[in-house]
């Protein structure tokens, strides 16, 4: 057993769990495969030196114009030793901006700003893909420059959103006409092209966490009666069309998709397991022939039936993230590596620019500071220390 690869501490962690499973994965399966966490892998046209992928993490550090500046360059450069960096969610159109101070990929200034980020990451030996996300109804007209908030159906999220003027109730979105959908897809395509011009190594389409693409998948947010709603195949249709269009435009080997079935956040509820399985099975069947670079799945039980079926149905590289409820640990990551080609890690990468080294060598970790996740400036952003020696 090649235990030196992953560090003594983690192996003790597995041995002590005592139940024979970690994150739902039998230990014998973990021991068989998890040594791969720090080994290289090729995904799409990218060679990763290790399988620890930085999750997309919104940090709200760009200006109101959405142009990433010097501290954003520093933040991503610091994390160049990750196997792969996924950028924070980036809007493809002003109508799709979800957060205050979120970066965009719409204007020449956005592209130039991101070019400085990707150049810095590449100069330090890293790889970075852009997560392109449309907010759907998870926004407010204050953040979209007065543009109408749109979604599959005219159903508001129950709750409030942070705007530049303080917290506001989520608005009732306008239901998109079927005839408008090609122009939304074109926004995703153009932003993906812009991402490559900006030097990104690929694009991850954000189909998770209740934003526009996920709103089409979830029955609670999609109550359409046309060909984009009503059945599993219909709910999956818009996401499949978007992924195909982007893959056609930039190459399937540069196209990734993130999904989070049953995550049940921001009003995108998937509470009927039969419906959920049917919807996501239709989705993976639709995208499987494309030969995408990777399907990134956020789910708290990756060894359960649903994710195993989706993994098999997709047939290509799968990346897994065990999710929000607890912060991913090294033991979680090693357990998940039994099922995945790579492991997606959020808050530990946020707080530890040198996470791969720390995990591999069994070093202590910095703790993430929740209070500064979405604030301005370098505090809680670029000031997390590297391991000293
Ligand atoms: C501060 C913060 C910002 C996030 N922003 C995004 C985002 O822009 N896009 C996305 O798909 N997920 C986002 N997520 C979810 C993370 O990618 C990840 O799934 C989550 O943090 C769980 O993984 P972890 O336990 O390793 O942190 C965010 C999470 C946090 C904590």
Coordinates of C-alpha atoms and ligand atoms in Angstrom, one line a residue:
X1 CA 0.0 0.0 0.0
X2 CA 1.5 3.3 -1.1
X3 CA 0.7 5.2 2.1
X4 CA 3.5 7.7 1.8
X5 CA 1.6 9.3 -1.1
X6 CA -1.2 10.7 1.0
X7 CA 0.5 11.3 4.4
X8 CA 0.2 9.4 7.7
X9 CA -2.4 11.6 9.3
X10 CA -5.0 10.9 6.7
X11 CA -4.5 7.1 6.8
X12 CA -4.9 7.2 10.6
X13 CA -8.1 9.1 10.0
X14 CA -9.5 6.4 7.9
X15 CA -8.3 3.6 10.1
X16 CA -9.9 5.3 13.2
X17 CA -13.4 5.7 11.6
X18 CA -14.1 2.2 12.6
X19 CA -17.3 1.7 10.6
X20 CA -15.7 0.5 7.4
X21 CA -17.0 3.5 5.4
X22 CA -16.0 7.2 4.9
X23 CA -18.5 9.5 3.1
X24 CA -20.5 6.4 2.3
X25 CA -17.6 4.7 0.6
X26 CA -16.3 1.3 1.8
X27 CA -12.8 1.6 3.1
X28 CA -11.4 -1.3 1.0
X29 CA -12.5 0.7 -2.1
X30 CA -10.8 3.8 -0.7
X31 CA -7.6 2.0 0.0
X32 CA -7.7 0.5 -3.5
X33 CA -8.0 3.9 -5.3
X34 CA -7.4 6.9 -3.1
X35 CA -3.7 6.9 -3.6
X36 CA -4.5 8.6 -6.8
X37 CA -5.5 11.9 -5.2
X38 CA -2.0 13.3 -5.7
X39 CA -1.3 11.6 -9.0
X40 CA -1.7 13.1 -12.5
X41 CA -4.8 12.8 -14.6
X42 CA -5.8 14.1 -18.1
X43 CA -9.2 15.7 -18.3
X44 CA -10.3 17.0 -21.7
X45 CA -7.2 18.5 -23.2
X46 CA -5.7 19.4 -19.8
X47 CA -2.9 17.5 -18.0
X48 CA -3.5 17.9 -14.2
X49 CA -0.5 17.2 -11.9
X50 CA -2.9 16.1 -9.1
X51 CA -6.6 15.5 -8.7
X52 CA -7.4 18.2 -6.2
X53 CA -9.5 20.8 -8.1
X54 CA -10.4 24.2 -6.6
X55 CA -14.2 24.6 -6.5
X56 CA -15.8 27.7 -8.0
X57 CA -16.0 30.2 -5.1
X58 CA -17.7 33.5 -5.5
X59 CA -15.7 36.1 -3.6
X60 CA -17.2 39.5 -4.7
X61 CA -13.8 41.1 -5.0
X62 CA -14.2 42.7 -8.5
X63 CA -15.5 46.2 -8.9
X64 CA -19.0 47.3 -9.7
X65 CA -17.9 47.1 -13.4
X66 CA -17.2 43.4 -13.0
X67 CA -13.5 43.8 -14.0
X68 CA -11.1 41.6 -12.0
X69 CA -8.2 43.7 -10.7
X70 CA -4.9 43.2 -8.9
X71 CA -6.1 41.4 -5.8
X72 CA -8.0 38.9 -8.0
X73 CA -4.8 38.3 -9.9
X74 CA -3.0 37.6 -6.7
X75 CA -5.6 35.4 -5.2
X76 CA -5.7 33.0 -8.2
X77 CA -2.0 33.1 -8.7
X78 CA -1.5 32.0 -5.1
X79 CA -3.6 28.9 -5.8
X80 CA -1.7 27.8 -9.0
X81 CA -0.5 24.5 -7.4
X82 CA -4.1 23.1 -7.3
X83 CA -4.5 20.4 -9.9
X84 CA -7.0 22.8 -11.6
X85 CA -8.6 26.0 -10.6
X86 CA -12.2 26.7 -11.4
X87 CA -13.0 30.4 -11.3
X88 CA -15.8 31.9 -9.3
X89 CA -19.1 32.1 -11.2
X90 CA -18.8 34.7 -13.9
X91 CA -21.9 36.3 -15.6
X92 CA -22.3 35.9 -19.4
X93 CA -24.7 38.9 -19.7
X94 CA -25.6 41.8 -17.6
X95 CA -29.0 40.4 -17.1
X96 CA -27.4 37.3 -15.6
X97 CA -25.4 39.0 -12.8
X98 CA -26.2 37.3 -9.5
X99 CA -23.9 39.0 -6.9
X100 CA -22.6 42.4 -6.0
X101 CA -19.0 43.0 -7.3
X102 CA -19.2 39.8 -9.3
X103 CA -16.9 39.6 -12.4
X104 CA -18.2 39.3 -15.9
X105 CA -17.1 38.0 -19.3
X106 CA -19.0 40.4 -21.4
X107 CA -16.9 43.5 -22.3
X108 CA -13.3 43.9 -23.6
X109 CA -12.4 45.2 -20.1
X110 CA -13.6 42.0 -18.5
X111 CA -11.6 40.0 -21.0
X112 CA -8.5 42.1 -20.4
X113 CA -8.9 41.7 -16.6
X114 CA -9.2 38.0 -16.8
X115 CA -6.2 37.8 -19.2
X116 CA -4.1 39.1 -16.3
X117 CA -5.4 36.4 -14.0
X118 CA -4.9 33.5 -16.4
X119 CA -1.4 34.8 -17.4
X120 CA -0.4 34.9 -13.7
X121 CA -1.8 31.4 -13.0
X122 CA -0.1 30.0 -16.1
X123 CA 3.2 31.7 -15.3
X124 CA 3.2 29.9 -12.0
X125 CA 2.5 26.6 -13.6
X126 CA -1.2 26.3 -13.0
X127 CA -4.4 25.7 -15.0
X128 CA -7.7 27.6 -14.8
X129 CA -11.2 27.2 -16.3
X130 CA -13.9 29.8 -16.1
X131 CA -17.2 29.0 -14.5
X132 CA -19.9 30.7 -16.6
X133 CA -23.2 31.3 -14.7
X134 CA -26.4 33.0 -15.4
X135 CA -28.2 34.0 -12.2
X136 CA -31.7 33.3 -13.5
X137 CA -34.1 34.5 -10.7
X138 CA -31.4 34.5 -8.0
X139 CA -30.7 38.2 -8.4
X140 CA -32.4 41.6 -8.3
X141 CA -32.7 44.4 -10.9
X142 CA -30.3 46.5 -8.8
X143 CA -27.6 44.0 -9.8
X144 CA -28.7 43.6 -13.4
X145 CA -28.5 47.3 -14.2
X146 CA -32.2 47.6 -14.2
X147 CA -32.7 44.7 -16.6
X148 CA -35.7 42.4 -15.9
X149 CA -35.0 39.4 -13.8
X150 CA -35.8 36.2 -15.9
X151 CA -36.4 32.5 -15.1
X152 CA -38.2 29.5 -16.6
X153 CA -41.4 30.4 -14.7
X154 CA -42.7 33.5 -12.9
X155 CA -42.1 32.2 -9.4
X156 CA -40.0 34.2 -6.9
X157 CA -37.7 32.7 -4.3
X158 CA -38.9 33.2 -0.8
X159 CA -36.2 35.3 0.9
X160 CA -33.9 38.3 0.4
X161 CA -30.9 39.0 -1.7
X162 CA -28.0 41.4 -1.1
X163 CA -28.0 44.3 -3.5
X164 CA -25.8 47.4 -3.7
X165 CA -28.4 49.2 -1.7
X166 CA -28.8 46.6 1.1
X167 CA -31.0 43.5 1.3
X168 CA -34.2 43.3 -0.9
X169 CA -36.8 40.6 -1.4
X170 CA -36.2 38.4 -4.4
X171 CA -38.4 39.8 -7.3
X172 CA -41.0 37.8 -9.2
X173 CA -39.0 36.9 -12.4
X174 CA -40.5 37.2 -15.9
X175 CA -40.9 33.8 -17.5
X176 CA -38.7 33.4 -20.5
X177 CA -40.5 32.9 -23.9
X178 CA -39.3 29.9 -25.7
X179 CA -38.3 32.2 -28.6
X180 CA -35.9 34.0 -26.3
X181 CA -34.0 31.0 -25.3
X182 CA -31.6 31.0 -28.3
X183 CA -30.4 34.4 -27.3
X184 CA -29.6 33.2 -23.8
X185 CA -27.7 30.3 -25.2
X186 CA -25.9 32.7 -27.5
X187 CA -24.8 34.7 -24.4
X188 CA -23.3 31.5 -22.9
X189 CA -21.6 30.8 -26.2
X190 CA -20.2 34.3 -26.5
X191 CA -19.0 34.4 -22.9
X192 CA -17.3 31.0 -23.4
X193 CA -15.5 32.3 -26.5
X194 CA -14.5 35.3 -24.5
X195 CA -13.2 33.0 -21.8
X196 CA -10.8 31.4 -24.3
X197 CA -9.7 34.8 -25.6
X198 CA -9.0 35.8 -21.9
X199 CA -6.7 32.8 -21.7
X200 CA -8.8 30.3 -19.7
X201 CA -8.1 26.6 -20.3
X202 CA -11.8 25.8 -20.6
X203 CA -15.3 26.6 -19.4
X204 CA -17.5 25.1 -16.8
X205 CA -21.2 25.8 -17.3
X206 CA -22.9 26.3 -13.9
X207 CA -25.9 24.0 -13.8
X208 CA -25.9 23.8 -10.0
X209 CA -27.1 25.5 -6.9
X210 CA -30.4 27.0 -8.2
X211 CA -29.2 29.4 -10.9
X212 CA -30.7 29.6 -14.4
X213 CA -29.7 26.2 -15.8
X214 CA -30.7 24.5 -12.6
X215 CA -34.0 26.3 -12.5
X216 CA -34.9 24.6 -15.8
X217 CA -34.0 21.2 -14.2
X218 CA -35.9 21.6 -10.9
X219 CA -39.7 21.0 -11.0
X220 CA -40.3 23.7 -8.3
X221 CA -38.8 26.4 -10.4
X222 CA -39.8 25.1 -13.8
X223 CA -43.6 24.9 -14.3
X224 CA -43.6 25.4 -18.0
X225 CA -46.1 23.7 -20.3
X226 CA -44.0 24.0 -23.5
X227 CA -41.2 21.7 -24.7
X228 CA -38.9 23.0 -21.9
X229 CA -41.1 21.8 -19.0
X230 CA -43.5 19.2 -17.8
X231 CA -41.4 16.1 -18.3
X232 CA -37.9 15.0 -17.4
X233 CA -36.8 15.2 -21.0
X234 CA -38.3 18.6 -21.4
X235 CA -36.8 20.0 -18.2
X236 CA -33.3 18.7 -19.3
X237 CA -33.7 20.2 -22.8
X238 CA -32.4 23.7 -22.2
X239 CA -29.3 22.5 -20.3
X240 CA -28.5 20.0 -23.1
X241 CA -29.0 22.6 -25.8
X242 CA -26.7 25.1 -23.9
X243 CA -24.0 22.5 -23.3
X244 CA -24.1 21.4 -27.0
X245 CA -23.9 25.0 -28.3
X246 CA -20.9 25.8 -26.1
X247 CA -19.2 22.5 -26.9
X248 CA -19.7 23.2 -30.6
X249 CA -18.3 26.7 -30.2
X250 CA -15.2 26.1 -28.1
X251 CA -14.7 22.3 -28.4
X252 CA -16.0 19.5 -26.1
X253 CA -12.6 18.9 -24.7
X254 CA -12.7 22.4 -23.2
X255 CA -16.3 22.2 -22.0
X256 CA -17.4 21.1 -18.5
X257 CA -20.7 21.1 -16.7
X258 CA -21.5 21.4 -13.0
X259 CA -24.7 20.0 -11.5
X260 CA -26.0 19.6 -7.9
X261 CA -29.0 17.2 -7.9
X262 CA -31.0 17.2 -4.7
X263 CA -29.1 20.1 -3.3
X264 CA -32.4 21.9 -2.7
X265 CA -31.1 25.4 -2.3
X266 CA -32.4 28.8 -3.4
X267 CA -35.9 27.3 -4.1
X268 CA -34.7 24.8 -6.8
X269 CA -36.2 21.8 -5.0
X270 CA -35.8 18.2 -6.2
X271 CA -37.6 16.3 -3.6
X272 CA -39.1 13.4 -5.6
X273 CA -36.3 10.9 -6.1
X274 CA -38.0 9.3 -9.1
X275 CA -38.5 12.6 -10.9
X276 CA -34.9 13.7 -10.0
X277 CA -33.4 10.5 -11.4
X278 CA -35.4 10.7 -14.6
X279 CA -34.5 14.4 -15.1
X280 CA -30.7 13.9 -14.6
X281 CA -30.7 10.7 -16.5
X282 CA -32.2 12.5 -19.4
X283 CA -29.6 15.2 -19.0
X284 CA -26.6 12.9 -18.9
X285 CA -28.0 10.8 -21.8
X286 CA -28.2 14.1 -23.8
X287 CA -24.6 15.2 -23.1
X288 CA -22.9 11.8 -23.0
X289 CA -22.3 11.7 -26.8
X290 CA -20.5 15.0 -26.7
X291 CA -17.3 13.8 -25.0
X292 CA -17.1 16.6 -22.5
X293 CA -13.9 17.3 -20.5
X294 CA -15.8 16.6 -17.3
X295 CA -19.0 16.5 -15.3
X296 CA -18.6 18.0 -11.9
X297 CA -21.2 16.8 -9.4
X298 CA -22.0 18.3 -6.0
X299 CA -23.8 15.8 -3.8
X300 CA -23.6 14.7 -0.2
X301 CA -23.8 11.0 -1.0
X302 CA -21.6 10.3 -4.0
X303 CA -21.7 6.6 -3.4
X304 CA -25.5 6.4 -3.5
X305 CA -27.6 5.0 -6.3
X306 CA -28.4 8.4 -8.0
X307 CA -24.8 9.5 -8.4
X308 CA -23.6 6.1 -9.4
X309 CA -26.2 5.9 -12.1
X310 CA -25.4 9.3 -13.4
X311 CA -21.7 8.5 -13.4
X312 CA -22.3 5.4 -15.4
X313 CA -24.8 7.1 -17.8
X314 CA -22.4 10.0 -18.4
X315 CA -19.5 7.6 -19.1
X316 CA -16.8 10.4 -19.2
X317 CA -14.6 12.0 -16.5
X318 CA -16.5 12.8 -13.3
X319 CA -15.5 15.2 -10.6
X320 CA -17.1 15.1 -7.1
X321 CA -17.7 17.5 -4.3
X322 CA -19.4 16.2 -1.1
X323 CA -21.0 19.5 -0.5
X324 CA -21.9 22.4 1.8
X325 CA -23.1 20.7 5.0
X326 CA -19.5 20.1 6.3
X327 CA -16.3 21.4 4.9
X328 CA -14.5 18.9 2.8
X329 CA -11.7 17.1 4.7
X330 CA -8.8 15.1 3.4
X331 CA -10.6 11.9 4.4
X332 CA -13.7 13.0 2.5
X333 CA -11.5 13.8 -0.5
X334 CA -9.8 10.5 -0.4
X335 CA -13.1 8.7 0.0
X336 CA -14.6 10.6 -3.0
X337 CA -11.5 9.8 -5.1
X338 CA -12.7 6.2 -5.0
X339 CA -15.5 7.2 -7.4
X340 CA -14.1 10.2 -9.2
X341 CA -11.4 11.2 -11.7
X342 CA -10.8 14.3 -9.5
X343 CA -12.1 15.8 -6.3
X344 CA -13.5 19.3 -6.1
X345 CA -12.6 21.3 -2.9
X346 CA -14.0 24.6 -1.8
X347 CA -13.4 26.2 1.6
X348 CA -10.1 24.4 2.3
X349 CA -8.7 25.9 -1.0
X350 CA -10.2 29.3 -0.1
X351 CA -8.2 29.3 3.2
X352 CA -5.1 27.4 2.1
X353 CA -3.4 28.6 -1.1
X354 CA -1.0 25.7 -0.7
X355 CA -3.7 23.1 0.0
X356 CA -2.2 20.3 -2.1
X357 CA 1.1 20.5 -0.3
X358 CA -0.5 20.6 3.1
X359 CA -2.7 17.6 2.4
X360 CA 0.0 15.6 0.8
X361 CA 2.5 16.3 3.6
X362 CA -0.1 16.0 6.4
X363 CA 0.5 19.7 7.5
X364 CA -2.0 21.7 9.6
X365 CA -4.6 23.8 7.8
X366 CA -5.7 27.5 8.0
X367 CA -9.4 27.8 8.9
X368 CA -11.7 29.6 6.6
X369 CA -13.1 32.9 7.9
X370 CA -16.8 32.9 7.0
X371 CA -17.1 36.6 7.8
X372 CA -14.9 37.7 4.9
X373 CA -16.1 35.3 2.2
X374 CA -17.9 38.1 0.3
X375 CA -16.3 41.3 1.7
X376 CA -14.1 43.7 -0.2
X377 CA -10.3 43.9 -0.2
X378 CA -7.4 41.6 0.7
X379 CA -8.5 40.6 4.2
X380 CA -9.7 37.0 4.2
X381 CA -8.8 36.9 0.5
X382 CA -5.1 37.1 -0.3
X383 CA -3.8 37.1 3.3
X384 CA -4.2 33.4 4.2
X385 CA -0.6 32.4 4.8
X386 CA 1.3 29.7 3.0
X387 CA 3.0 27.0 5.2
X388 CA 6.2 28.7 6.4
X389 CA 8.8 26.1 5.6
Ligands
LIG1 C1 -17.8 31.5 -0.4 C2 -18.4 30.5 -1.3 C3 -18.7 30.8 -2.6 C4 -19.2 29.9 -3.5 N1 -19.4 30.2 -4.9 C5 -19.8 29.3 -5.8 C6 -19.8 29.6 -7.1 O1 -19.6 30.8 -7.6 N2 -20.2 28.6 -8.0 C7 -20.5 27.3 -7.6 O2 -20.8 26.5 -8.4 N3 -20.4 27.0 -6.3 C8 -20.0 27.9 -5.4 N4 -19.9 27.6 -4.0 C9 -20.0 26.2 -3.6 C10 -18.6 25.6 -3.6 O3 -18.1 25.4 -5.0 C11 -18.6 24.2 -3.0 O4 -19.5 23.3 -3.6 C12 -18.9 24.2 -1.5 O5 -18.1 25.2 -0.8 C13 -18.8 22.9 -0.8 O6 -17.5 22.4 -0.8 P1 -16.5 22.5 0.4 O7 -17.1 21.8 1.6 O8 -15.2 21.8 -0.1 O9 -16.3 24.0 0.7 C14 -19.4 28.5 -3.1 C15 -19.2 28.2 -1.8 C16 -18.7 29.1 -0.9 C17 -18.4 28.7 0.5

